[in-house]
Coordinates of C-alpha atoms in Angstrom, one line a residue:
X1 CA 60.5 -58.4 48.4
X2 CA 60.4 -58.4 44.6
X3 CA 61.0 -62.1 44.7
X4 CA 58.1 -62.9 46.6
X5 CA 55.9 -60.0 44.9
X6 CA 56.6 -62.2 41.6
X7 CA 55.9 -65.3 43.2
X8 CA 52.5 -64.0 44.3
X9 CA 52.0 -63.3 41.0
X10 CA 52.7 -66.1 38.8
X11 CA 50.4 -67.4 41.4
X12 CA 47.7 -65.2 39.8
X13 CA 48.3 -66.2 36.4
X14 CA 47.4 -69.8 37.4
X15 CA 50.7 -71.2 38.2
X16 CA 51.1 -73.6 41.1
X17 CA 53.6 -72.4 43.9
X18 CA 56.2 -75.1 43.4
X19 CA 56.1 -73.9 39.8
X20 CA 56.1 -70.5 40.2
X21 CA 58.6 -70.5 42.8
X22 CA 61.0 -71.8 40.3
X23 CA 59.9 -69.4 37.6
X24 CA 60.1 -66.3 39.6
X25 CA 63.9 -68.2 40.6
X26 CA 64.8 -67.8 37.0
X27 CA 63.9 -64.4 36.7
X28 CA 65.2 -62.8 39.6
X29 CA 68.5 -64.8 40.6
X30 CA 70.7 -62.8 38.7
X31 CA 69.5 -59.1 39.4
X32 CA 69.5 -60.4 43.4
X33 CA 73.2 -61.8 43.0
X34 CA 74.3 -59.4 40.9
X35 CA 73.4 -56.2 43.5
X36 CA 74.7 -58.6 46.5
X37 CA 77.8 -58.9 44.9
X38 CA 78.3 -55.9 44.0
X39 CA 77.6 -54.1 47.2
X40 CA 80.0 -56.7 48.8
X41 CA 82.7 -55.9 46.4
X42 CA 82.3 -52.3 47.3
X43 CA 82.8 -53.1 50.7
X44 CA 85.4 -55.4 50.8
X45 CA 88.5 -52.8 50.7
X46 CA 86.6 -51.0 53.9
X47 CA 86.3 -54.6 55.5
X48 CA 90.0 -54.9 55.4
X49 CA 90.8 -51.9 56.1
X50 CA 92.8 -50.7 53.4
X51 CA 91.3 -47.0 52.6
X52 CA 91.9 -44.2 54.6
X53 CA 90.7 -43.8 58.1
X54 CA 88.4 -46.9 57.4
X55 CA 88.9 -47.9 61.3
X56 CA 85.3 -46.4 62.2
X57 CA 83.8 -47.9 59.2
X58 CA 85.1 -51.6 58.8
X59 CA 83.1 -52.9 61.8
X60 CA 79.9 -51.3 60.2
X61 CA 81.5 -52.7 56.8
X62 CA 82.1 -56.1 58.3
X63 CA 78.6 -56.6 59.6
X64 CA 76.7 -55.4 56.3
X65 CA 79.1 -57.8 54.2
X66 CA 77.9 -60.2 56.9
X67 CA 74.4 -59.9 56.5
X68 CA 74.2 -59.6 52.5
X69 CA 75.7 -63.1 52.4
X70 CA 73.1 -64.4 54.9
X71 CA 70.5 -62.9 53.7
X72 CA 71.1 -63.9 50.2
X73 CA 70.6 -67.9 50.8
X74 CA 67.9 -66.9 53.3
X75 CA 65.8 -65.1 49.9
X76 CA 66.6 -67.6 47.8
X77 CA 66.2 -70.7 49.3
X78 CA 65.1 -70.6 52.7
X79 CA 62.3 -68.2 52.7
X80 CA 60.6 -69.8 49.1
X81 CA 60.2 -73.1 50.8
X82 CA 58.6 -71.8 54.2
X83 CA 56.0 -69.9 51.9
X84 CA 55.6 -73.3 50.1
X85 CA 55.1 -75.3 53.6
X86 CA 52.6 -72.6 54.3
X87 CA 50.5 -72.7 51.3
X88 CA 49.8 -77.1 51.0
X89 CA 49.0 -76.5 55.3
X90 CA 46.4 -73.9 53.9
X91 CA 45.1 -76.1 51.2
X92 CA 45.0 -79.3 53.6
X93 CA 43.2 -77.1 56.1
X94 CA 40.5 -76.2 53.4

């Protein structure tokens, strides 16, 4: 969210989007790796089970793990270049 929010607004300052894409990239990659990794460090000894009466939780801490590592390319990568497709169809449309 605060990727795109910074995005939006490098727009405003007169950026273009490839440009500003990249930009808000620079300024946001490490605080969004470093709270990824973080969180799946955390949750790696829950994952394998190696705490106490972690049965109940490693599914749960299996699927979060899961998720932080696909949603990490997804904010980086994926989700930049859709919002870039979607703003040249709007200025060819105009």
């Amino acid at each position: 969210v605060l990727f795109m929010e910074r995005i939006i607004q490098l727009k405003k300052d007169g950026l273009d989007t490839y440009n500003a894409i990249i930009q808000a990239r620079k300024e946001r990659l490490r605080p969004i790796l470093m709270t990824t990794l973080t969180i799946v460090a955390s949750l790696i000894p829950v994952a394998l089970g190696l705490t106490e009466g972690s049965e109940m939780r490693q599914p749960l801490a299996i699927a979060v793990i899961g998720g932080l590592m696909t949603a990490l390319p997804l904010s980086l990568f994926v989700i930049p270049i859709f919002y870039m497709i979607i703003d040249r169809v709007k200025i060819f449309r105009t």
